[in-house]
Structure formats: C-alpha cells, structure tokens
C-alpha cells in the first residue's frame, strides 16, 4: 500500500510543481517554518521604541511588538495606504476631520498573558504625545496636532486633533509606536528602556550583547495563521564586509537597511539567481547639526559658511558609487510635490551652481565672524554606511575653505549620549522617517524645545510658526509656499541644520525570502509576521 | 725632557681608540645582517615621516573623485582609494602616525615601567611582592585586549590610542627591568651609596637606572614594533585613529575590505607597510639585544 502511494505521489508532486510554476498565485502560498536570520549593522541604544529613532532598535525589536496601525505591508511605497494591526478597521475622521475613533480587537494578549485593552493603547500614546518629565519621546513633535487621547471603553480609543491634519494618520503609523503595557508603565515609566514585552508576532527569547537577539513564534498572535516563520535571529555585525559575506555564505538572509552599489554587484555576481535585489528611493537623509550652544556655532554666519563649503552637486554622483546616498535635495523627500525643484534649491546656501563662488562667500563669512582658521570636532556615528563615508567627504569639503576638522567616531550608545548631553561641536545626524509625509517629517527641523530629536540646542519661534501654518492648511499650493520659507530658514537664513545627500536603498537578499517588500523606509515592514522562507 | 715626551707619546698610542660611529655600524651590520636590514627599514620610515611633504606632491586627505580606485600608474604609483586619495601619499604620511604612536607609547610606557621596575626591585620585600601581583593582573590580559578596554573607556583618536597602548606596555617593561635591577641591587656600589646615606630616589635614579639601560633599550625597540601593530589593529577595528588621518591600519578598514577583490592595491600596500615596519623594528630590536646583552655573546 505504501509503495503504491509513493508511486502516485511522484507524478502528483510533479503536476503540482508545474502548476505552481505556471500560476504565481499558487507559487506564492506561504510556507511555514524555518528561522529567519538577518544581519543588523548596530545594536540598539535602548529597547524603548518611543525614545529611539534608529533602525538598530527597529530591526531586532519591532517583531516583539504590535502597533495600532501600520503602512500597507503589501505596498509599502504607497504613503496613503494603511492597515490595522490591533484595531479592527481603519477609521474615517469625524468632527470635520478633527476626530478619529479606533476600535481595538477583542482578546488581545501581551506575551506575559495579560490582556491588551484600550487602556494600554491610551497609556502608550499619552507617553508618546504628552511625555511626563524625564521621559524622552522622539516623535512628540510629529504628533503635535493631537489635542487629546481618550479611551471611553475597553475597545475604543479616540484621538481628538487641534485641527484637521493630513499628517495625523501617517504619523500615527510610525513603526516605533510600540503598544506597551499600562501596568508595566505605571510600575516604572522607564521599564521598557531595559526590557522587552509586547504582543507582537514573536516572543523575546535571547539577547546576547554584541552578538544577537532571537525571537520565537507567538502562538497567540492576533493575525490568524501568522507569523509563518518559527522564529528569527538578528545578528549584529558592524562591518559591512561581514554583513555582505554573511549573506553570500548564507549565514544570513537579508540586511533590512541597505547596501551600496558595490556590495549589490558583488552579491549578484557571486550568487546569480539565488539573490534578489530590491531598490527604492529612501526617505532618509544625513544632516549636519552644529551645536548652537557652543561658540562659534552660535553665529549664523559660521553655520552658513559650513553649508556653503559643501559641493553637493559635485559630490552626489561620485558618492553614490561608494555609499548609500544618491540625490541632492532640501528638507523634503526629493520628488514629492512639496519638495524644492532644482531651481528652487539653487537659491539656498550650499546649493548654488557655482561652488567657487559659494566657497568664496564661506571664507568671507568666516573672516567676518573672526574665525578664519576654524577648527572643530565632527562627532560621527560608528556606522560604515553612510556616516563615516559622508563624514570623510565633508571634512575634505570644509578643508577647501580652510576649516580643519577632526572626526570623532562613536558607537551608537555613546554617540546619542553625547548628542543628548550637548557634548559636541558639530554632528552628523539623520532624518529618517517611515511613511513619506513631509508635513510631519520636517518636524525634525523644529527647535530643540519642540522636537525631541533636534540636537542643535536652539530656539526659533518663527520656525515653529511656519511649521504650524504649514500643517494648518489643506491647500497644497500654500503648503508648498510655506515649506519653501521653512526650508530657507532652516538651511540658509539660520542654517540651524543642513542637508548632505538623500539616501538610496538597495536590498539584496536571498531569493528564498518571500513576503517582504522594500519601501522608502528601512523602518518598515519589519514586524516579520508576513515573511516566509521558500526553502 | 725629550725622552719623557717620547715615553708619554708611546703610552697614548697604547690606549685602544674608541671606534667611530661608522665603524660601530659596520661591525653591527657584519655581526647582525638581518638587524641591519631592520635598522634600514626603520631609518626609511623615519625619513618618510620627517620628509613626507617633500616626498609626495599629493595631499593625503584630498578627495579626487576623478581618480576613484585608480590602479597604480604614472600619476599614482600605488593607485588610489575609493575617495581618489593617493595611496603612496597616505602610506608616507601614515608613517608619521605609526611612528608617533609607536615611539611615544613605547617610550612613555617603557620609561614608566623602568621607574616602577627599578623601584620595585630596590625596595623588595612586601612592596615588591604586592607590586608584582598588580603587574601580574595587567600581564594576564593580552596587550590588544587591554588596549581595547582602555580605548573603550577613553574613546578613539590618536591621543587615546597612545594612552591605550602605553598602559599595557608599562607592566611588561617593569617586569623585564626589575629582573636586571634585582641583580644590580646587590652590587657593592649600591651598598656603598646606602652607606653614604644617599636618598632612595638618588640611588634609584643615579645609580641603578643607568645600569639597566641595556634591557631598557631592548624592550623599547621591541615595543615600538608591537605598538605599531596594535595601533594598526585598533584602527582596523575602528577604535583607533579616525578618518581622514592617514594611518595604515585605518587604510585596511572599510574601502580595503570592500574593494579587496576589484582594487586589490587598496589593501595590499598598507598591509605591506605594516608588515615591513613591524618586521623592521623586530629585527632591529632582536639584533640590538644580541649586540648589547653580554650574555647573548657568550
């Protein structure tokens, strides 16, 4: 009997395989099982998603948490498509666009078995939007349109806005907005900085400092049938070569952040059809932030000189060959309707078509400010791509106008400690956002008293007024006009921060990884509940 | 009168003449040909470090995007890196970083080790016992591990790398110097100095230290090569000297790893520089030990 079954099974399997090849829908049926190993270029400074802004937290930690809503995993490039995670359906606004009511799924549980209700969602968003003294919230500025959050019953959460805002839903969908347990927060508001306990697709298993974080499948996950994989292993590997070799040697399947073109070419040449490459523009930019509390960077002329010395148009084509950067742009994601055109950019300091003229102006400003022989330390993050490469390039650019710069490279933890304490002259910081949403994304450039992740240590009420006005209108033309004024003030008149180059995302991964699509952000989709291994 | 002059002239001729420096170098080279090679490499390095601006026309930190990853040719004898920087210039200027870190950390570390080692030997007893156990703790860590720990505390940069290398050198130098100083402590002239009521510091600095100079010089030269290697290792790991300072270990990091297959010159030449420098200092140090240590001659 067994023999006969086997005989039948061979042609049946062959027929199914052919059918599968002919029909992509059948071929894409997720397979269950396996451990997804991926490499992460850095370790998280803490485990608190509300506080942190880095991929180093999202990649290994996001799979342990649920969020209220998230960008559409099947179409992550679409900045207007969102889906519920723990809510039941995406709400439509009421009260003239000023109120959003979310219904929370029933029967949700945290990994410790305690129930997840609207009280936990309320506690989470109150911590993010209205953080108490001593609690750091990196995205409170992006959520500044929210007037109040309430939970009228165990399954309902209501967000009331100060004014209608198209930026609200994209801001709410930030993948850092992990749902925390109210009980844990009540006991210790900073408990989540050192501990992990969520309600996501994976349960925290092991953390070996400097080596890896592992998670195992959550059998009670609220999306039926998911996750498909049994677990994951996030392997920390600081050097890019190591990460590329890990994928090449099949010790890792993917790195979710991005590789430069050379690494892509090497992997494709070595692995052929076993490697799949996904590419995307990247809602991420490296910006230069002078510490306004330190002399001579309290002088706008000195800050302007720094940006005037940088040849962005000349540097972009070359740097795009060796780093994960590509486009020249202002403060808005290039190509977006609110972004500056090339002609508009060329009116801003540091974007002029004639670099010689710009550098002459930089020298003049430095002389006028009495710092012709300016020397300072550039505090940079110890991540290969693109920090140290762009940092090295910038030092050469500044040298052209007589500025002598020493680079101080720190790993992520000490780097952010210095940024937070103000113990730096000039730093390379980033503005990487999830959903492309310039009205919200540009909150990064708000003054330090309003933006939780602005490290420039300055106040500028006019900037806040412009940002408010921009977010207070639905008229795109008016938004655009205000955005140009805001941009001019940030990058030119005050030069509070200035932009280097926008990033470009290249993700080469093992072809057997399925169910994952690269979008314009390296922050999503990273819950890993929809990925599967076709092995 | 005349006969007296003749006699004194004869006496003077009988005194052996002190050999000239050239004759000494010649004798050293004949007895230690490998050591002479090492010495030659060291001299070349020193010349490179001192005369770097005259030896190359390129700025070692200047980016040239028109010559990114250019292979060795007439314009760039050793090629360029991913920023288009001339590799020969970076290697020549890199000798400055290597020698600065190597000499300063070795000299300071060995000098402190000299003071501590001689002091420990001179006082002996419980002080020596306790002091040597502290040295044992430091010696238990491999040099690179201890240097890594120090860099982790102080941070990166040339100054901190020097500190990071100096600290592990101290116990190593102290241990070797102490061994020689223990024998010197028993010498009659040290007893005589004590009997004359000289202070401890005078006995240590004036009477003992000059007599342990041979092992001191040997450990000093040996440590320079070691220090250069550690600096290169720390920089390679991203914990030492930072871009854009030309440093050989740093040149092996990043671009050299990524482009090792398509542009091998980016990795080969800095690697050769490190190898030759360490090789040179080690050969020279070994030869110096043979030359200065009478026990090695018997």
XYZ file of N, CA, C and O in Angstrom, chain B residues 35-52 55 88 91-96 98-99 103 228 248 272-273 276-277 280-281 284:
152
model
N 69.547 42.342 11.374
C 69.292 43.515 12.207
C 69.576 44.788 11.440
O 68.857 45.792 11.585
N 70.622 44.751 10.604
C 70.949 45.924 9.787
C 69.818 46.214 8.797
O 69.460 47.383 8.573
N 69.256 45.131 8.237
C 68.094 45.314 7.327
C 66.956 45.980 8.088
O 66.308 46.906 7.583
N 66.708 45.464 9.290
C 65.650 46.051 10.121
C 65.934 47.510 10.397
O 65.043 48.367 10.285
N 67.183 47.809 10.738
C 67.562 49.195 11.009
C 67.356 50.076 9.793
O 66.896 51.219 9.915
N 67.671 49.521 8.607
C 67.489 50.275 7.368
C 66.001 50.615 7.171
O 65.645 51.747 6.822
N 65.150 49.622 7.425
C 63.693 49.862 7.279
C 63.242 50.958 8.252
O 62.465 51.849 7.893
N 63.766 50.871 9.478
C 63.392 51.875 10.482
C 63.837 53.269 10.027
O 63.077 54.238 10.121
N 65.042 53.350 9.488
C 65.544 54.652 9.024
C 64.685 55.174 7.866
O 64.325 56.355 7.836
N 64.329 54.270 6.949
C 63.478 54.685 5.825
C 62.157 55.251 6.364
O 61.655 56.282 5.908
N 61.590 54.554 7.343
C 60.334 55.026 7.948
C 60.490 56.411 8.551
O 59.629 57.275 8.376
N 61.594 56.581 9.262
C 61.817 57.875 9.925
C 61.974 58.977 8.878
O 61.409 60.065 9.007
N 62.707 58.657 7.820
C 62.888 59.646 6.739
C 61.533 59.980 6.113
O 61.201 61.150 5.874
N 60.732 58.939 5.860
C 59.391 59.154 5.287
C 58.568 60.064 6.182
O 57.875 60.977 5.721
N 58.642 59.797 7.479
C 57.826 60.561 8.425
C 58.257 62.022 8.473
O 57.417 62.928 8.455
N 59.580 62.256 8.486
C 60.066 63.623 8.612
C 59.927 64.427 7.323
O 59.627 65.608 7.348
N 60.157 63.756 6.208
C 60.194 64.493 4.942
C 58.982 64.225 4.051
O 59.043 64.428 2.844
N 57.876 63.801 4.677
C 56.670 63.446 3.910
C 56.251 64.519 2.901
O 56.006 64.201 1.736
N 58.326 64.324 -0.188
C 58.405 63.050 -0.896
C 57.208 62.797 -1.805
O 57.212 61.887 -2.613
N 50.145 56.234 -2.150
C 51.559 56.435 -1.764
C 51.662 57.564 -0.728
O 52.347 57.428 0.288
N 50.439 56.395 2.565
C 51.382 55.483 3.233
C 52.566 56.273 3.803
O 52.996 56.038 4.933
N 53.048 57.228 3.016
C 54.180 58.043 3.504
C 53.761 58.841 4.747
O 54.445 58.821 5.768
N 52.622 59.502 4.673
C 52.150 60.261 5.832
C 51.730 59.321 6.965
O 51.802 59.682 8.134
N 51.301 58.120 6.584
C 50.907 57.136 7.594
C 52.075 56.737 8.479
O 51.886 56.348 9.636
N 53.310 56.854 7.938
C 54.500 56.549 8.741
C 54.592 57.492 9.930
O 55.058 57.118 11.006
N 54.105 58.721 9.739
C 54.110 59.691 10.847
C 53.229 59.183 11.987
O 53.627 59.202 13.145
N 52.221 56.122 12.508
C 52.763 54.888 13.080
C 53.910 55.185 14.042
O 53.957 54.655 15.161
N 54.818 56.056 13.605
C 55.980 56.362 14.457
C 55.589 57.175 15.681
O 56.109 56.953 16.777
N 56.476 55.312 18.912
C 57.557 55.823 19.763
C 57.031 56.415 21.065
O 57.562 56.129 22.131
N 53.151 49.690 16.984
C 52.676 50.000 15.626
C 51.616 48.990 15.206
O 50.587 49.332 14.624
N 47.956 53.404 8.579
C 47.988 52.162 7.801
C 46.847 51.213 8.173
O 46.227 50.613 7.304
N 51.399 45.814 3.326
C 52.858 45.675 3.182
C 53.593 46.643 4.101
O 54.601 46.288 4.706
N 53.083 47.854 4.179
C 53.728 48.870 5.027
C 53.746 48.416 6.482
O 54.777 48.532 7.162
N 56.220 45.409 6.853
C 57.629 45.824 6.802
C 58.047 46.579 8.063
O 59.137 46.353 8.599
N 57.172 47.459 8.524
C 57.517 48.257 9.707
C 57.699 47.364 10.931
O 58.702 47.482 11.649
N 60.752 45.228 10.478
C 61.951 46.033 10.654
C 62.263 46.279 12.115
O 63.397 46.068 12.565
N 61.274 46.727 12.870
C 61.507 47.017 14.292
C 61.856 45.746 15.063
O 62.700 45.777 15.957
N 65.448 44.703 14.171
C 66.378 45.655 14.766
C 66.451 45.452 16.281
O 67.535 45.463 16.879
